[in-house]
């Protein structure tokens, strides 16, 4: 099981509560953990926003991305009190709208010729264990889908929306993940790849591949 806190643990422990510990008592523990959860959520949003900025050609949209990044960064930089006052659900909704719009823009470019996709390739799809080696996945919207144990060997996932996709045990040997949308370190580490798997330049190849 892999886990990525998006740097929240270090941020909370070293800058927000450098002298505090969850061992100091229940009240302190609740505050520290609440701040950790909020910072982790906000850092994850920043992770996705900074990566989609270069994928959109809509100046209004990139301006909105910049605004959200600035607001989130300012809230985190201001400290624990500021972070705990953030309505994370509201911010997540705003970020989700931006991510949805960028995803639609990017994916549409791959279907300009009206090419049809496999009917199974929909958000929240249960594709656990599915053999997808011969399925056209470029530009597919698989957000929230289960690809647990799916066979993706040598698949091209360019422009494929992988937000929230469960890739545990998925076979991505030889797959091209370089331009997949919203792929995270945790997802990558949970899959099974090899030295022929191509990953985004800002993600490290997991040990053991």
mmCIF file of C-alpha atoms in Angstrom:
data_model
loop_
_atom_site.group_PDB
_atom_site.id
_atom_site.type_symbol
_atom_site.label_atom_id
_atom_site.label_comp_id
_atom_site.label_asym_id
_atom_site.label_seq_id
_atom_site.Cartn_x
_atom_site.Cartn_y
_atom_site.Cartn_z
ATOM 1 C CA UNK A 1 0.000 0.000 0.000
ATOM 2 C CA UNK A 2 1.518 3.325 -1.050
ATOM 3 C CA UNK A 3 0.616 6.700 0.394
ATOM 4 C CA UNK A 4 1.504 10.227 -0.627
ATOM 5 C CA UNK A 5 0.649 13.106 1.699
ATOM 6 C CA UNK A 6 1.848 15.663 -0.898
ATOM 7 C CA UNK A 7 4.298 17.133 1.608
ATOM 8 C CA UNK A 8 1.609 17.880 4.195
ATOM 9 C CA UNK A 9 3.337 15.984 6.986
ATOM 10 C CA UNK A 10 6.550 17.969 6.726
ATOM 11 C CA UNK A 11 4.698 21.264 6.309
ATOM 12 C CA UNK A 12 2.551 20.739 9.400
ATOM 13 C CA UNK A 13 5.267 19.301 11.628
ATOM 14 C CA UNK A 14 8.048 21.739 10.757
ATOM 15 C CA UNK A 15 6.298 25.055 10.135
ATOM 16 C CA UNK A 16 2.836 24.966 11.685
ATOM 17 C CA UNK A 17 3.430 22.977 14.861
ATOM 18 C CA UNK A 18 7.217 22.741 15.269
ATOM 19 C CA UNK A 19 7.003 22.353 19.045
ATOM 20 C CA UNK A 20 3.764 20.399 19.237
ATOM 21 C CA UNK A 21 3.036 16.699 19.140
ATOM 22 C CA UNK A 22 -0.085 14.577 19.063
ATOM 23 C CA UNK A 23 1.276 13.168 22.333
ATOM 24 C CA UNK A 24 0.627 16.536 24.017
ATOM 25 C CA UNK A 25 -3.022 15.640 24.553
ATOM 26 C CA UNK A 26 -6.280 15.001 22.747
ATOM 27 C CA UNK A 27 -6.979 18.652 21.946
ATOM 28 C CA UNK A 28 -3.540 19.193 20.415
ATOM 29 C CA UNK A 29 -3.735 15.908 18.525
ATOM 30 C CA UNK A 30 -7.109 16.830 17.026
ATOM 31 C CA UNK A 31 -5.801 20.232 15.934
ATOM 32 C CA UNK A 32 -2.638 18.803 14.402
ATOM 33 C CA UNK A 33 -4.491 16.056 12.550
ATOM 34 C CA UNK A 34 -7.161 18.475 11.327
ATOM 35 C CA UNK A 35 -4.463 20.780 9.981
ATOM 36 C CA UNK A 36 -2.679 17.830 8.384
ATOM 37 C CA UNK A 37 -5.826 16.672 6.594
ATOM 38 C CA UNK A 38 -6.571 20.181 5.332
ATOM 39 C CA UNK A 39 -3.011 20.806 4.134
ATOM 40 C CA UNK A 40 -2.868 17.423 2.421
ATOM 41 C CA UNK A 41 -6.096 18.176 0.540
ATOM 42 C CA UNK A 42 -4.905 21.655 -0.420
ATOM 43 C CA UNK A 43 -1.464 20.421 -1.490
ATOM 44 C CA UNK A 44 -3.079 17.734 -3.647
ATOM 45 C CA UNK A 45 -5.186 20.407 -5.339
ATOM 46 C CA UNK A 46 -2.042 22.456 -5.987
ATOM 47 C CA UNK A 47 -0.348 19.365 -7.411
ATOM 48 C CA UNK A 48 -3.072 18.927 -10.009
ATOM 49 C CA UNK A 49 -3.508 22.629 -10.763
ATOM 50 C CA UNK A 50 0.166 23.268 -11.453
ATOM 51 C CA UNK A 51 0.277 20.310 -13.816
ATOM 52 C CA UNK A 52 -2.844 21.109 -15.818
ATOM 53 C CA UNK A 53 -1.830 24.725 -16.352
ATOM 54 C CA UNK A 54 0.394 23.813 -19.272
ATOM 55 C CA UNK A 55 -2.259 21.588 -20.838
ATOM 56 C CA UNK A 56 -4.811 24.328 -21.545
ATOM 57 C CA UNK A 57 -4.722 26.891 -24.349
ATOM 58 C CA UNK A 58 -7.542 28.944 -22.806
ATOM 59 C CA UNK A 59 -6.056 32.095 -21.246
ATOM 60 C CA UNK A 60 -9.113 32.661 -19.052
ATOM 61 C CA UNK A 61 -8.777 29.148 -17.719
ATOM 62 C CA UNK A 62 -5.074 29.472 -16.994
ATOM 63 C CA UNK A 63 -5.814 32.754 -15.218
ATOM 64 C CA UNK A 64 -8.313 30.887 -13.032
ATOM 65 C CA UNK A 65 -5.693 28.231 -12.329
ATOM 66 C CA UNK A 66 -3.202 30.920 -11.294
ATOM 67 C CA UNK A 67 -5.795 32.549 -9.035
ATOM 68 C CA UNK A 68 -6.648 29.290 -7.304
ATOM 69 C CA UNK A 69 -2.985 28.409 -6.840
ATOM 70 C CA UNK A 70 -2.308 31.824 -5.309
ATOM 71 C CA UNK A 71 -5.291 31.584 -2.947
ATOM 72 C CA UNK A 72 -4.441 28.073 -1.791
ATOM 73 C CA UNK A 73 -0.739 28.852 -1.339
ATOM 74 C CA UNK A 74 -1.550 32.005 0.629
ATOM 75 C CA UNK A 75 -3.877 30.095 2.960
ATOM 76 C CA UNK A 76 -1.259 27.435 3.659
ATOM 77 C CA UNK A 77 1.568 29.954 4.036
ATOM 78 C CA UNK A 78 -0.456 31.922 6.592
ATOM 79 C CA UNK A 79 -0.311 29.059 9.064
ATOM 80 C CA UNK A 80 -2.512 26.651 10.960
ATOM 81 C CA UNK A 81 -5.245 29.116 11.922
ATOM 82 C CA UNK A 82 -5.673 30.135 8.302
ATOM 83 C CA UNK A 83 -5.685 26.542 7.056
ATOM 84 C CA UNK A 84 -8.242 25.418 9.608
ATOM 85 C CA UNK A 85 -10.532 28.264 8.536
ATOM 86 C CA UNK A 86 -10.513 27.185 4.879
ATOM 87 C CA UNK A 87 -13.700 25.633 3.534
ATOM 88 C CA UNK A 88 -11.887 22.755 1.854
ATOM 89 C CA UNK A 89 -15.073 21.359 0.326
ATOM 90 C CA UNK A 90 -15.837 24.694 -1.337
ATOM 91 C CA UNK A 91 -12.285 25.086 -2.640
ATOM 92 C CA UNK A 92 -12.295 21.507 -3.904
ATOM 93 C CA UNK A 93 -15.481 22.250 -5.831
ATOM 94 C CA UNK A 94 -13.845 25.230 -7.544
ATOM 95 C CA UNK A 95 -10.749 23.207 -8.350
ATOM 96 C CA UNK A 96 -12.852 20.321 -9.636
ATOM 97 C CA UNK A 97 -14.609 22.639 -12.085
ATOM 98 C CA UNK A 98 -11.267 23.787 -13.468
ATOM 99 C CA UNK A 99 -9.923 20.240 -13.718
ATOM 100 C CA UNK A 100 -13.118 19.098 -15.457
ATOM 101 C CA UNK A 101 -12.835 21.909 -17.991
ATOM 102 C CA UNK A 102 -9.163 21.268 -18.727
ATOM 103 C CA UNK A 103 -9.818 17.544 -19.019
ATOM 104 C CA UNK A 104 -12.624 18.109 -21.516
ATOM 105 C CA UNK A 105 -10.451 20.494 -23.538
ATOM 106 C CA UNK A 106 -7.503 18.106 -23.685
ATOM 107 C CA UNK A 107 -9.549 14.997 -24.413
ATOM 108 C CA UNK A 108 -11.628 16.692 -27.125
ATOM 109 C CA UNK A 109 -8.490 17.218 -29.183
ATOM 110 C CA UNK A 110 -8.149 13.460 -29.596
ATOM 111 C CA UNK A 111 -11.668 13.016 -30.938
ATOM 112 C CA UNK A 112 -11.785 15.832 -33.464
ATOM 113 C CA UNK A 113 -12.300 13.254 -36.198
ATOM 114 C CA UNK A 114 -15.314 11.774 -34.429
ATOM 115 C CA UNK A 115 -13.577 8.524 -33.550
ATOM 116 C CA UNK A 116 -15.670 6.275 -31.333
ATOM 117 C CA UNK A 117 -14.495 4.913 -27.995
ATOM 118 C CA UNK A 118 -15.163 1.642 -26.222
ATOM 119 C CA UNK A 119 -18.518 1.870 -24.413
ATOM 120 C CA UNK A 120 -16.890 0.621 -21.213
ATOM 121 C CA UNK A 121 -14.636 3.655 -20.945
ATOM 122 C CA UNK A 122 -16.721 5.900 -18.716
ATOM 123 C CA UNK A 123 -16.148 7.617 -15.357
ATOM 124 C CA UNK A 124 -16.540 5.320 -12.332
ATOM 125 C CA UNK A 125 -16.342 2.237 -14.577
ATOM 126 C CA UNK A 126 -15.566 -1.111 -12.984
ATOM 127 C CA UNK A 127 -12.737 -2.389 -15.153
ATOM 128 C CA UNK A 128 -11.019 -4.450 -12.484
ATOM 129 C CA UNK A 129 -9.102 -7.259 -14.129
ATOM 130 C CA UNK A 130 -10.090 -6.135 -17.628
ATOM 131 C CA UNK A 131 -7.845 -6.828 -20.602
ATOM 132 C CA UNK A 132 -7.463 -3.387 -22.176
ATOM 133 C CA UNK A 133 -4.383 -4.038 -24.277
ATOM 134 C CA UNK A 134 -6.194 -3.613 -27.592
ATOM 135 C CA UNK A 135 -8.550 -0.847 -26.441
ATOM 136 C CA UNK A 136 -8.034 2.752 -27.610
ATOM 137 C CA UNK A 137 -7.508 4.646 -24.350
ATOM 138 C CA UNK A 138 -6.169 7.930 -25.718
ATOM 139 C CA UNK A 139 -8.410 10.764 -24.519
ATOM 140 C CA UNK A 140 -10.679 8.461 -22.493
ATOM 141 C CA UNK A 141 -12.436 9.736 -19.365
ATOM 142 C CA UNK A 142 -11.821 7.125 -16.672
ATOM 143 C CA UNK A 143 -11.944 9.343 -13.602
ATOM 144 C CA UNK A 144 -12.931 7.432 -10.506
ATOM 145 C CA UNK A 145 -12.782 4.091 -12.332
ATOM 146 C CA UNK A 146 -11.443 0.853 -10.893
ATOM 147 C CA UNK A 147 -8.564 -0.557 -12.907
ATOM 148 C CA UNK A 148 -7.429 -2.893 -10.151
ATOM 149 C CA UNK A 149 -5.438 -5.673 -11.769
ATOM 150 C CA UNK A 150 -6.314 -4.469 -15.279
ATOM 151 C CA UNK A 151 -4.026 -5.388 -18.164
ATOM 152 C CA UNK A 152 -2.694 -2.162 -19.679
ATOM 153 C CA UNK A 153 0.483 -3.546 -21.170
ATOM 154 C CA UNK A 154 1.828 -1.366 -23.979
ATOM 155 C CA UNK A 155 -1.272 0.850 -23.806
ATOM 156 C CA UNK A 156 -1.137 4.522 -24.763
ATOM 157 C CA UNK A 157 -2.854 6.618 -22.079
ATOM 158 C CA UNK A 158 -2.097 10.004 -23.609
ATOM 159 C CA UNK A 159 -4.794 12.481 -22.575
ATOM 160 C CA UNK A 160 -6.581 9.811 -20.531
ATOM 161 C CA UNK A 161 -8.255 11.255 -17.408
ATOM 162 C CA UNK A 162 -7.010 9.205 -14.450
ATOM 163 C CA UNK A 163 -8.260 11.422 -11.625
ATOM 164 C CA UNK A 164 -9.031 9.175 -8.671
ATOM 165 C CA UNK A 165 -8.517 5.979 -10.689
ATOM 166 C CA UNK A 166 -7.569 2.896 -8.665
ATOM 167 C CA UNK A 167 -4.510 1.414 -10.373
ATOM 168 C CA UNK A 168 -3.546 -1.102 -7.700
ATOM 169 C CA UNK A 169 -1.956 -4.094 -9.332
ATOM 170 C CA UNK A 170 -2.666 -2.799 -12.837
ATOM 171 C CA UNK A 171 -0.122 -4.102 -15.338
ATOM 172 C CA UNK A 172 1.376 -1.058 -17.045
ATOM 173 C CA UNK A 173 4.506 -2.708 -18.412
ATOM 174 C CA UNK A 174 5.494 -0.953 -21.597
ATOM 175 C CA UNK A 175 2.601 1.512 -21.275
ATOM 176 C CA UNK A 176 2.924 5.190 -22.165
ATOM 177 C CA UNK A 177 1.761 7.284 -19.203
ATOM 178 C CA UNK A 178 3.759 10.399 -20.015
ATOM 179 C CA UNK A 179 0.801 12.598 -20.908
ATOM 180 C CA UNK A 180 -1.960 10.967 -18.875
ATOM 181 C CA UNK A 181 -4.080 13.460 -16.948
ATOM 182 C CA UNK A 182 -3.926 13.685 -13.142
ATOM 183 C CA UNK A 183 -1.614 10.710 -12.570
ATOM 184 C CA UNK A 184 -0.087 10.792 -9.073
ATOM 185 C CA UNK A 185 2.889 9.167 -7.385
ATOM 186 C CA UNK A 186 0.588 6.972 -5.312
ATOM 187 C CA UNK A 187 -1.219 5.653 -8.375
ATOM 188 C CA UNK A 188 2.046 4.976 -10.161
ATOM 189 C CA UNK A 189 3.575 3.186 -7.182
ATOM 190 C CA UNK A 190 0.502 0.981 -6.780
ATOM 191 C CA UNK A 191 0.706 -0.293 -10.370
ATOM 192 C CA UNK A 192 3.089 -2.861 -11.813
ATOM 193 C CA UNK A 193 5.438 -1.502 -14.462
ATOM 194 C CA UNK A 194 8.873 -2.094 -15.902
ATOM 195 C CA UNK A 195 11.784 -0.204 -17.443
ATOM 196 C CA UNK A 196 9.799 0.148 -20.660
ATOM 197 C CA UNK A 197 6.948 1.990 -18.946
ATOM 198 C CA UNK A 198 7.115 5.678 -19.831
ATOM 199 C CA UNK A 199 6.145 7.991 -16.979
ATOM 200 C CA UNK A 200 5.647 11.776 -16.700
ATOM 201 C CA UNK A 201 8.889 13.718 -16.400
ATOM 202 C CA UNK A 202 7.929 15.034 -12.960
ATOM 203 C CA UNK A 203 7.305 11.568 -11.501
ATOM 204 C CA UNK A 204 9.984 9.102 -10.504
ATOM 205 C CA UNK A 205 9.921 5.527 -11.720
ATOM 206 C CA UNK A 206 8.904 3.425 -8.690
ATOM 207 C CA UNK A 207 11.612 1.189 -7.190
ATOM 208 C CA UNK A 208 11.453 -2.366 -8.454
ATOM 209 C CA UNK A 209 10.146 -1.589 -11.923
#
